[in-house]
Short mmCIF file of C-alpha atoms in Angstrom, two decimals:
data_model
loop_
_atom_site.label_atom_id
_atom_site.label_comp_id
_atom_site.label_asym_id
_atom_site.label_seq_id
_atom_site.Cartn_x
_atom_site.Cartn_y
_atom_site.Cartn_z
CA MET A 1 -0.85 -4.45 11.07
CA GLN A 2 1.97 -2.63 12.70
CA ILE A 3 3.82 -2.18 15.60
CA GLN A 4 4.14 2.09 16.72
CA ARG A 5 5.08 3.50 19.89
CA VAL A 6 3.08 6.65 20.25
CA VAL A 7 5.48 9.41 20.36
CA ARG A 8 3.05 12.32 20.92
CA ASP A 9 -0.64 14.28 20.41
CA LEU A 10 -0.75 16.20 16.99
CA VAL A 11 -2.46 19.73 16.61
CA THR A 12 -3.68 20.63 13.51
CA THR A 13 -6.23 23.63 13.82
CA LYS A 14 -7.17 23.87 9.70
CA ARG A 15 -8.82 19.98 9.36
CA THR A 16 -10.97 18.47 6.94
CA PHE A 17 -14.22 18.16 8.36
CA TRP A 18 -14.77 14.04 8.54
CA LEU A 19 -11.26 14.23 11.15
CA GLN A 20 -12.61 16.70 13.19
CA ALA A 21 -12.87 16.12 16.91
CA LYS A 22 -11.09 13.21 16.26
CA ALA A 23 -7.85 12.65 18.70
CA LEU A 24 -4.59 12.40 16.33
CA ARG A 25 -1.38 10.68 17.75
CA VAL A 26 1.98 11.25 16.27
CA VAL A 27 3.20 7.31 16.05
CA GLU A 28 6.51 5.70 15.08
CA ASP A 29 8.01 2.55 14.15
CA TYR A 30 11.02 0.94 15.41
CA LYS A 31 13.16 2.78 12.81
CA GLY A 32 11.70 6.18 14.05
CA ASN A 33 9.97 6.49 11.01
CA LEU A 34 6.61 8.83 11.79
CA GLU A 35 3.15 8.39 10.85
CA VAL A 36 -0.25 10.02 11.70
CA ALA A 37 -3.15 7.56 13.71
CA VAL A 38 -6.51 8.44 14.96
CA ASP A 39 -6.83 6.95 18.25
CA PRO A 40 -10.23 5.91 19.24
CA ILE A 41 -8.80 4.17 22.71
CA GLY A 42 -7.22 7.08 24.44
CA CYS A 43 -3.33 6.30 24.61
CA LYS A 44 -0.45 7.74 25.57
CA PRO A 45 2.59 9.01 24.62
CA GLY A 46 5.03 5.92 25.17
CA ASP A 47 2.72 2.97 25.10
CA PHE A 48 3.19 0.28 22.24
CA VAL A 49 -0.10 -0.21 20.04
CA ILE A 50 -0.64 -2.08 17.21
CA THR A 51 -1.99 -0.06 14.31
CA ILE A 52 -5.02 -0.78 11.18
CA GLY A 53 -4.05 0.80 7.84
CA TYR A 54 -6.39 1.07 4.23
CA SER A 55 -9.94 0.27 4.42
CA ALA A 56 -9.50 -1.26 7.83
CA ALA A 57 -8.66 2.29 9.21
CA ARG A 58 -11.75 3.95 9.01
CA ILE A 59 -14.27 0.79 9.98
CA ALA A 60 -11.92 0.71 13.47
CA THR A 61 -12.83 4.00 13.93
CA GLY A 62 -16.75 3.11 14.48
CA ASN A 63 -17.65 5.36 11.50
CA PRO A 64 -16.42 4.26 8.10
CA LYS A 65 -17.27 8.04 6.88
CA ILE A 66 -14.10 8.99 9.34
CA THR A 67 -11.40 9.54 6.36
CA THR A 68 -8.25 8.32 8.41
CA ASP A 69 -5.87 5.64 6.55
CA LEU A 70 -4.07 4.65 9.88
CA THR A 71 -5.90 3.87 13.42
CA ILE A 72 -5.12 2.75 17.03
CA GLY A 73 -6.67 -1.03 17.39
CA GLY A 74 -4.98 -2.10 20.38
CA ILE A 75 -2.66 -1.32 23.24
CA ILE A 76 0.19 -4.06 23.46
CA ASP A 77 0.54 -5.52 27.30
CA HIS A 78 4.28 -5.70 27.14
CA TRP A 79 7.07 -5.10 24.32
CA ASP A 80 10.25 -5.34 24.93
CA GLU A 81 12.01 -6.00 21.65
CA GLN A 82 15.44 -5.42 21.50
CA ARG A 83 15.25 -3.09 18.64
CA TRP A 84 13.41 -0.43 20.31
CA ARG A 85 15.45 0.08 23.47
CA SER A 86 18.61 1.80 20.79
CA MET B 1 -1.47 9.29 7.34
CA GLN B 2 1.94 10.89 6.36
CA ILE B 3 3.52 13.74 7.10
CA GLN B 4 4.31 16.04 4.26
CA ARG B 5 5.24 19.33 3.72
CA VAL B 6 3.75 21.35 0.72
CA VAL B 7 6.42 22.09 -2.44
CA ARG B 8 4.13 24.02 -4.77
CA ASP B 9 0.98 23.73 -7.55
CA LEU B 10 1.29 21.22 -10.35
CA VAL B 11 0.09 22.49 -13.46
CA THR B 12 -1.63 19.14 -15.84
CA THR B 13 -3.34 20.45 -18.86
CA LYS B 14 -4.84 17.42 -19.93
CA ARG B 15 -6.14 15.73 -16.90
CA THR B 16 -8.77 12.93 -16.12
CA PHE B 17 -12.21 14.10 -15.99
CA TRP B 18 -12.77 13.48 -11.86
CA LEU B 19 -9.47 14.96 -11.17
CA GLN B 20 -10.62 18.59 -13.47
CA ALA B 21 -11.02 21.76 -11.41
CA LYS B 22 -9.24 19.81 -8.06
CA ALA B 23 -6.23 21.57 -6.70
CA LEU B 24 -3.41 19.85 -7.06
CA ARG B 25 0.08 20.43 -4.69
CA VAL B 26 3.45 18.61 -4.62
CA VAL B 27 4.25 17.28 -1.60
CA GLU B 28 7.70 16.20 0.01
CA ASP B 29 8.14 13.88 2.75
CA TYR B 30 11.08 14.33 4.94
CA LYS B 31 13.39 12.13 2.77
CA GLY B 32 12.61 14.63 -0.36
CA ASN B 33 10.29 11.68 -1.69
CA LEU B 34 7.68 13.47 -4.26
CA GLU B 35 4.27 13.08 -4.30
CA VAL B 36 1.12 14.61 -5.96
CA ALA B 37 -2.58 15.24 -3.27
CA VAL B 38 -5.39 16.89 -3.87
CA ASP B 39 -5.82 19.96 -1.93
CA PRO B 40 -9.05 20.82 -0.36
CA ILE B 41 -8.09 23.02 2.24
CA GLY B 42 -6.26 25.38 0.88
CA CYS B 43 -2.33 25.21 1.71
CA LYS B 44 0.71 27.37 0.67
CA PRO B 45 3.91 26.14 -0.09
CA GLY B 46 6.18 25.38 2.44
CA ASP B 47 3.10 24.10 4.93
CA PHE B 48 3.05 21.00 6.80
CA VAL B 49 0.35 19.01 6.26
CA ILE B 50 -1.21 15.54 6.87
CA THR B 51 -1.81 13.99 3.72
CA ILE B 52 -4.67 10.38 3.86
CA GLY B 53 -4.05 7.88 1.21
CA TYR B 54 -5.92 5.25 0.18
CA SER B 55 -9.89 5.04 -0.06
CA ALA B 56 -10.02 7.40 2.35
CA ALA B 57 -8.51 9.72 0.34
CA ARG B 58 -11.40 10.08 -2.05
CA ILE B 59 -13.82 10.67 0.82
CA ALA B 60 -11.57 13.15 1.93
CA THR B 61 -12.37 15.75 -1.14
CA GLY B 62 -15.87 15.46 0.01
CA ASN B 63 -16.72 13.68 -3.13
CA PRO B 64 -15.72 9.85 -3.33
CA LYS B 65 -15.67 9.83 -6.92
CA ILE B 66 -12.72 12.39 -6.98
CA THR B 67 -9.82 10.10 -8.35
CA THR B 68 -7.31 10.76 -5.95
CA ASP B 69 -5.07 8.28 -3.73
CA LEU B 70 -3.42 11.17 -1.59
CA THR B 71 -5.26 14.02 -0.23
CA ILE B 72 -4.45 17.02 2.53
CA GLY B 73 -6.58 16.48 5.68
CA GLY B 74 -4.81 19.30 7.75
CA ILE B 75 -2.29 21.87 8.32
CA ILE B 76 -0.04 20.85 11.54
CA ASP B 77 0.17 23.76 13.47
CA HIS B 78 3.94 24.24 14.20
CA TRP B 79 6.18 21.35 13.32
CA ASP B 80 9.90 21.52 14.65
CA GLU B 81 11.49 18.23 13.64
CA GLN B 82 14.53 18.52 12.84
CA ARG B 83 15.25 16.15 10.22
CA TRP B 84 13.59 18.63 7.87
CA ARG B 85 15.68 21.43 8.52
CA SER B 86 18.48 19.75 7.00
CA MET C 1 -0.20 9.95 -6.42
CA GLN C 2 3.47 9.45 -7.83
CA ILE C 3 5.14 11.25 -10.24
CA GLN C 4 6.24 8.62 -13.18
CA ARG C 5 7.83 9.04 -16.91
CA VAL C 6 6.21 6.65 -19.58
CA VAL C 7 8.87 4.06 -20.67
CA ARG C 8 6.84 2.57 -23.58
CA ASP C 9 3.70 0.53 -24.40
CA LEU C 10 3.85 -3.02 -23.16
CA VAL C 11 2.39 -6.08 -25.09
CA THR C 12 0.51 -8.85 -23.40
CA THR C 13 -0.76 -10.76 -26.01
CA LYS C 14 -2.51 -13.05 -23.12
CA ARG C 15 -4.38 -11.01 -20.83
CA THR C 16 -7.19 -11.26 -18.37
CA PHE C 17 -10.69 -10.03 -19.33
CA TRP C 18 -11.31 -7.05 -17.84
CA LEU C 19 -7.72 -5.36 -18.79
CA GLN C 20 -8.07 -6.19 -22.63
CA ALA C 21 -8.44 -3.84 -25.02
CA LYS C 22 -7.13 -0.90 -22.58
CA ALA C 23 -4.04 0.58 -23.46
CA LEU C 24 -0.98 -0.77 -21.14
CA ARG C 25 2.49 1.60 -20.30
CA VAL C 26 5.78 0.87 -19.01
CA VAL C 27 6.37 3.89 -16.69
CA GLU C 28 9.06 4.55 -14.10
CA ASP C 29 9.93 7.13 -11.10
CA TYR C 30 12.91 8.99 -10.66
CA LYS C 31 14.69 5.60 -9.18
CA GLY C 32 14.32 3.83 -12.59
CA ASN C 33 11.97 1.67 -10.87
CA LEU C 34 9.38 0.10 -13.05
CA GLU C 35 5.46 -0.20 -13.03
CA VAL C 36 2.86 -1.21 -15.90
CA ALA C 37 -0.35 1.66 -15.65
CA VAL C 38 -3.78 1.74 -17.66
CA ASP C 39 -3.40 4.69 -20.11
CA PRO C 40 -6.75 6.37 -20.77
CA ILE C 41 -5.63 9.81 -22.13
CA GLY C 42 -2.98 8.58 -24.90
CA CYS C 43 0.59 9.06 -23.39
CA LYS C 44 3.91 9.21 -25.81
CA PRO C 45 7.28 7.86 -24.18
CA GLY C 46 8.48 10.37 -22.48
CA ASP C 47 5.66 12.21 -21.05
CA PHE C 48 5.80 13.18 -17.06
CA VAL C 49 2.76 11.87 -15.67
CA ILE C 50 1.00 11.66 -12.71
CA THR C 51 -0.42 7.96 -11.34
CA ILE C 52 -3.25 6.80 -9.22
CA GLY C 53 -2.96 3.79 -7.70
CA TYR C 54 -5.07 1.49 -5.28
CA SER C 55 -9.16 1.76 -5.53
CA ALA C 56 -9.16 4.93 -7.33
CA ALA C 57 -7.13 3.34 -10.18
CA ARG C 58 -10.11 1.28 -11.45
CA ILE C 59 -12.27 4.64 -11.21
CA ALA C 60 -9.98 6.80 -12.90
CA THR C 61 -10.22 4.24 -16.11
CA GLY C 62 -14.10 5.32 -16.56
CA ASN C 63 -14.94 1.94 -15.28
CA PRO C 64 -14.19 0.47 -12.01
CA LYS C 65 -14.52 -3.07 -13.46
CA ILE C 66 -11.35 -2.79 -15.09
CA THR C 67 -8.48 -4.49 -12.58
CA THR C 68 -6.05 -2.09 -12.24
CA ASP C 69 -4.06 -1.19 -9.94
CA LEU C 70 -2.09 2.21 -11.70
CA THR C 71 -4.25 4.24 -14.03
CA ILE C 72 -2.53 7.97 -15.59
CA GLY C 73 -4.47 10.58 -14.53
CA GLY C 74 -2.95 13.37 -16.32
CA ILE C 75 0.06 14.72 -18.10
CA ILE C 76 2.36 16.94 -16.25
CA ASP C 77 2.83 20.06 -18.54
CA HIS C 78 6.80 20.79 -17.60
CA TRP C 79 9.04 18.79 -15.43
CA ASP C 80 12.37 19.90 -14.38
CA GLU C 81 13.33 17.91 -11.44
CA GLN C 82 17.05 17.62 -11.42
CA ARG C 83 16.89 13.82 -10.43
CA TRP C 84 15.29 12.84 -13.24
CA ARG C 85 18.12 14.01 -15.57
CA SER C 86 20.65 11.68 -14.31
CA MET D 1 0.24 -11.85 -1.05
CA GLN D 2 3.58 -12.19 1.83
CA ILE D 3 5.20 -15.08 2.84
CA GLN D 4 5.76 -14.59 6.15
CA ARG D 5 6.75 -16.55 9.56
CA VAL D 6 5.09 -16.64 12.43
CA VAL D 7 6.76 -15.81 15.69
CA ARG D 8 4.50 -15.92 18.54
CA ASP D 9 1.12 -14.78 19.97
CA LEU D 10 0.15 -11.08 20.79
CA VAL D 11 -1.51 -10.00 24.12
CA THR D 12 -3.43 -6.96 23.92
CA THR D 13 -5.80 -6.62 26.85
CA LYS D 14 -7.34 -2.87 25.54
CA ARG D 15 -8.26 -3.60 21.75
CA THR D 16 -11.59 -2.05 19.47
CA PHE D 17 -14.43 -3.57 19.44
CA TRP D 18 -14.11 -5.67 16.11
CA LEU D 19 -10.77 -7.10 16.89
CA GLN D 20 -12.05 -8.43 20.20
CA ALA D 21 -11.71 -11.98 20.37
CA LYS D 22 -10.04 -12.72 17.15
CA ALA D 23 -5.99 -14.55 17.78
CA LEU D 24 -3.50 -12.37 16.88
CA ARG D 25 0.03 -13.66 15.75
CA VAL D 26 3.61 -11.86 15.06
CA VAL D 27 4.89 -12.48 12.28
CA GLU D 28 7.85 -11.75 10.24
CA ASP D 29 9.29 -11.46 7.18
CA TYR D 30 12.88 -12.89 6.04
CA LYS D 31 14.36 -9.72 6.74
CA GLY D 32 13.01 -9.87 10.24
CA ASN D 33 10.29 -7.48 9.94
CA LEU D 34 7.83 -7.78 12.43
CA GLU D 35 3.85 -7.19 11.88
CA VAL D 36 0.28 -8.55 13.35
CA ALA D 37 -2.08 -10.48 11.33
CA VAL D 38 -5.14 -12.10 12.72
CA ASP D 39 -5.01 -15.86 12.64
CA PRO D 40 -8.17 -17.45 11.35
CA ILE D 41 -6.24 -20.91 10.62
CA GLY D 42 -4.71 -21.90 13.74
CA CYS D 43 -1.02 -21.44 13.82
CA LYS D 44 2.12 -22.32 15.73
CA PRO D 45 5.28 -20.68 16.17
CA GLY D 46 7.33 -21.22 13.67
CA ASP D 47 4.94 -22.40 10.42
CA PHE D 48 5.73 -20.24 7.42
CA VAL D 49 2.54 -18.93 6.19
CA ILE D 50 1.34 -16.63 3.38
CA THR D 51 -0.52 -13.67 4.67
CA ILE D 52 -3.32 -11.41 3.07
CA GLY D 53 -3.19 -7.86 3.27
CA TYR D 54 -6.02 -4.31 2.42
CA SER D 55 -9.10 -5.39 2.26
CA ALA D 56 -9.24 -8.70 1.10
CA ALA D 57 -7.61 -9.19 4.78
CA ARG D 58 -11.23 -8.49 6.17
CA ILE D 59 -12.78 -10.88 4.16
CA ALA D 60 -10.36 -13.65 4.78
CA THR D 61 -11.79 -13.52 8.43
CA GLY D 62 -15.06 -14.88 7.45
CA ASN D 63 -16.61 -11.32 8.58
CA PRO D 64 -15.52 -8.30 7.17
CA LYS D 65 -16.32 -5.99 9.86
CA ILE D 66 -13.24 -7.10 11.41
CA THR D 67 -10.72 -4.33 11.40
CA THR D 68 -7.44 -6.17 10.59
CA ASP D 69 -5.12 -5.30 7.43
CA LEU D 70 -3.60 -8.46 7.23
CA THR D 71 -5.07 -11.88 7.70
CA ILE D 72 -3.30 -15.43 7.45
CA GLY D 73 -4.59 -16.99 4.66
CA GLY D 74 -2.78 -20.60 4.77
CA ILE D 75 -0.12 -22.62 5.53
CA ILE D 76 2.65 -23.58 3.56
CA ASP D 77 3.57 -27.25 3.46
CA HIS D 78 7.05 -26.70 2.65
CA TRP D 79 9.55 -23.77 2.66
CA ASP D 80 13.15 -24.31 2.62
CA GLU D 81 14.28 -21.20 1.29
CA GLN D 82 18.35 -20.25 1.99
CA ARG D 83 17.41 -16.57 3.14
CA TRP D 84 15.05 -17.79 5.58
CA ARG D 85 17.64 -19.75 7.66
CA SER D 86 20.39 -17.03 8.29
CA MET E 1 1.18 -3.52 -11.61
CA GLN E 2 3.91 -4.88 -11.26
CA ILE E 3 6.23 -6.55 -13.38
CA GLN E 4 7.12 -10.12 -11.90
CA ARG E 5 9.00 -13.44 -13.11
CA VAL E 6 6.72 -16.82 -12.15
CA VAL E 7 9.19 -18.85 -9.62
CA ARG E 8 7.33 -22.01 -8.93
CA ASP E 9 3.85 -23.07 -7.66
CA LEU E 10 2.93 -22.72 -3.80
CA VAL E 11 1.51 -25.79 -2.13
CA THR E 12 -0.78 -24.90 1.43
CA THR E 13 -2.92 -27.84 2.38
CA LYS E 14 -4.37 -25.69 5.01
CA ARG E 15 -6.09 -22.72 3.34
CA THR E 16 -8.39 -20.42 3.78
CA PHE E 17 -12.06 -20.74 2.47
CA TRP E 18 -11.74 -18.70 -0.39
CA LEU E 19 -8.52 -19.54 -1.83
CA GLN E 20 -9.49 -23.23 -1.78
CA ALA E 21 -8.98 -24.56 -5.35
CA LYS E 22 -7.12 -21.73 -6.76
CA ALA E 23 -3.33 -22.06 -8.67
CA LEU E 24 -1.20 -20.03 -6.13
CA ARG E 25 2.27 -19.13 -7.88
CA VAL E 26 5.35 -17.56 -5.96
CA VAL E 27 6.72 -14.27 -8.31
CA GLU E 28 9.52 -12.62 -7.83
CA ASP E 29 10.81 -9.24 -8.97
CA TYR E 30 13.73 -7.85 -10.70
CA LYS E 31 15.50 -7.75 -6.76
CA GLY E 32 14.40 -11.06 -6.10
CA ASN E 33 11.57 -10.12 -3.17
CA LEU E 34 9.18 -12.64 -3.37
CA GLU E 35 4.91 -12.94 -2.71
CA VAL E 36 2.75 -14.81 -3.95
CA ALA E 37 -0.45 -14.50 -6.47
CA VAL E 38 -3.60 -16.31 -7.49
CA ASP E 39 -3.40 -17.27 -11.36
CA PRO E 40 -6.26 -17.39 -13.07
CA ILE E 41 -4.13 -17.38 -16.48
CA GLY E 42 -1.96 -20.62 -16.71
CA CYS E 43 1.63 -19.67 -16.03
CA LYS E 44 4.93 -21.84 -16.00
CA PRO E 45 7.81 -21.39 -14.00
CA GLY E 46 9.73 -18.98 -16.22
CA ASP E 47 6.86 -16.49 -17.63
CA PHE E 48 7.43 -13.15 -17.27
CA VAL E 49 3.63 -11.68 -16.02
CA ILE E 50 1.88 -8.20 -14.85
CA THR E 51 0.46 -8.57 -11.54
CA ILE E 52 -2.60 -6.44 -9.92
CA GLY E 53 -2.82 -5.46 -6.17
CA TYR E 54 -5.13 -4.56 -3.42
CA SER E 55 -9.02 -4.37 -4.11
CA ALA E 56 -8.52 -5.09 -8.11
CA ALA E 57 -6.49 -8.69 -7.42
CA ARG E 58 -9.82 -9.89 -5.85
CA ILE E 59 -11.66 -8.46 -8.78
CA ALA E 60 -9.29 -9.86 -11.21
CA THR E 61 -9.67 -13.55 -10.27
CA GLY E 62 -13.36 -13.14 -11.68
CA ASN E 63 -15.34 -13.53 -8.36
CA PRO E 64 -14.31 -10.30 -5.86
CA LYS E 65 -14.94 -13.00 -3.08
CA ILE E 66 -11.44 -14.52 -3.48
CA THR E 67 -9.69 -13.09 -0.74
CA THR E 68 -6.32 -11.98 -2.40
CA ASP E 69 -4.39 -9.16 -2.44
CA LEU E 70 -2.22 -10.31 -6.02
CA THR E 71 -3.57 -11.82 -9.18
CA ILE E 72 -1.29 -12.22 -12.32
CA GLY E 73 -3.40 -10.18 -15.19
CA GLY E 74 -1.26 -11.15 -17.96
CA ILE E 75 1.72 -12.35 -19.52
CA ILE E 76 4.45 -10.37 -21.12
CA ASP E 77 5.14 -11.19 -24.52
CA HIS E 78 8.67 -10.62 -24.67
CA TRP E 79 11.20 -8.57 -21.44
CA ASP E 80 14.76 -8.36 -22.18
CA GLU E 81 15.42 -5.70 -19.29
CA GLN E 82 18.78 -6.09 -18.67
CA ARG E 83 18.23 -5.93 -14.58
CA TRP E 84 16.66 -9.65 -14.60
CA ARG E 85 19.33 -11.38 -16.41
CA SER E 86 21.81 -10.99 -13.08
#
């Protein structure tokens, strides 16, 4: 699983059926690469999270029909890696 | 899920059975790397989209027999990342 | 799906059961990275192809027991990206 | 499978259901890239381990409903690659 | 599938159940990146092999319960890429 930081929400009016009504967040790694994850937990921008990829991402939403390849799996209590501060 | 931009359609006369009759788009990330995605939504060149990978890509087409590993999952309403402008 | 170019055939006398009797091609991306793909279509060296990865690669062979993680999914009619010419 | 080194435990109070009660470890590769893995074996910081990714990661926990994409599969008895020492 | 070279065996006394009794090899790509693969064929150090990843890796062992994400699929008869010699 990856360690990523929540950047903001993502708004997509036109969306495939099985992603509808799911909260989507833009997340970034410590290099600033952006990805999009389903958020079943309720995160705020700035939260450090672990994200789950591949087939486990679908299961982690609570419904394997949800067509995501990245899902937030937990909020890290405290993360103080130097690399994230630059 | 990745954030990519639709570049153009892809024409492949000779194609495996389960990809036939599917719209294929060339998409690029902000670094200009090109990939090919199935488009079940109907995107135009220049649209910023989220793309779904791995086993979820098949399900996102509406038919898990469709042999794709990348499917467009939604059109982003507004994307103004600086990196994409260069 | 990736865009790759067929380089040549791959000969492997000793091979696992489910890959036997399958045509294998060495393919390269525009950076020259080499991979090996099952070819259910019949490609020639120099053909530009789209390749399908992950679980979809198995299904794209026509038999999901075939243990491949990369399968050629179609021949691109015309590809004239500058990057490939260098 | 990857070769990684256990760095420390990861504490996440807020976590999806199927990851609850699982030991999570921060692991790093020889370049210092960090990931998070489920640890069904009981590793200590500093242990060199092999980690299993993708769908096999779920099965390797002993319960495929566990929504992980990376699971520690074994402790390497002795690892003395030069690259890890720098 | 990737093209890799067998480096040596990997000894892991403490190992998850479904990897027990499986031969593990350290393999490298032409850049020298190391990974670990299950070897159902019987390779020697120095052999050039094709390796199968993701869900196909489990099936290629002959038993999909084997929790590997990389399995050797065949020995290449002859490989003389310049890049491997440096």
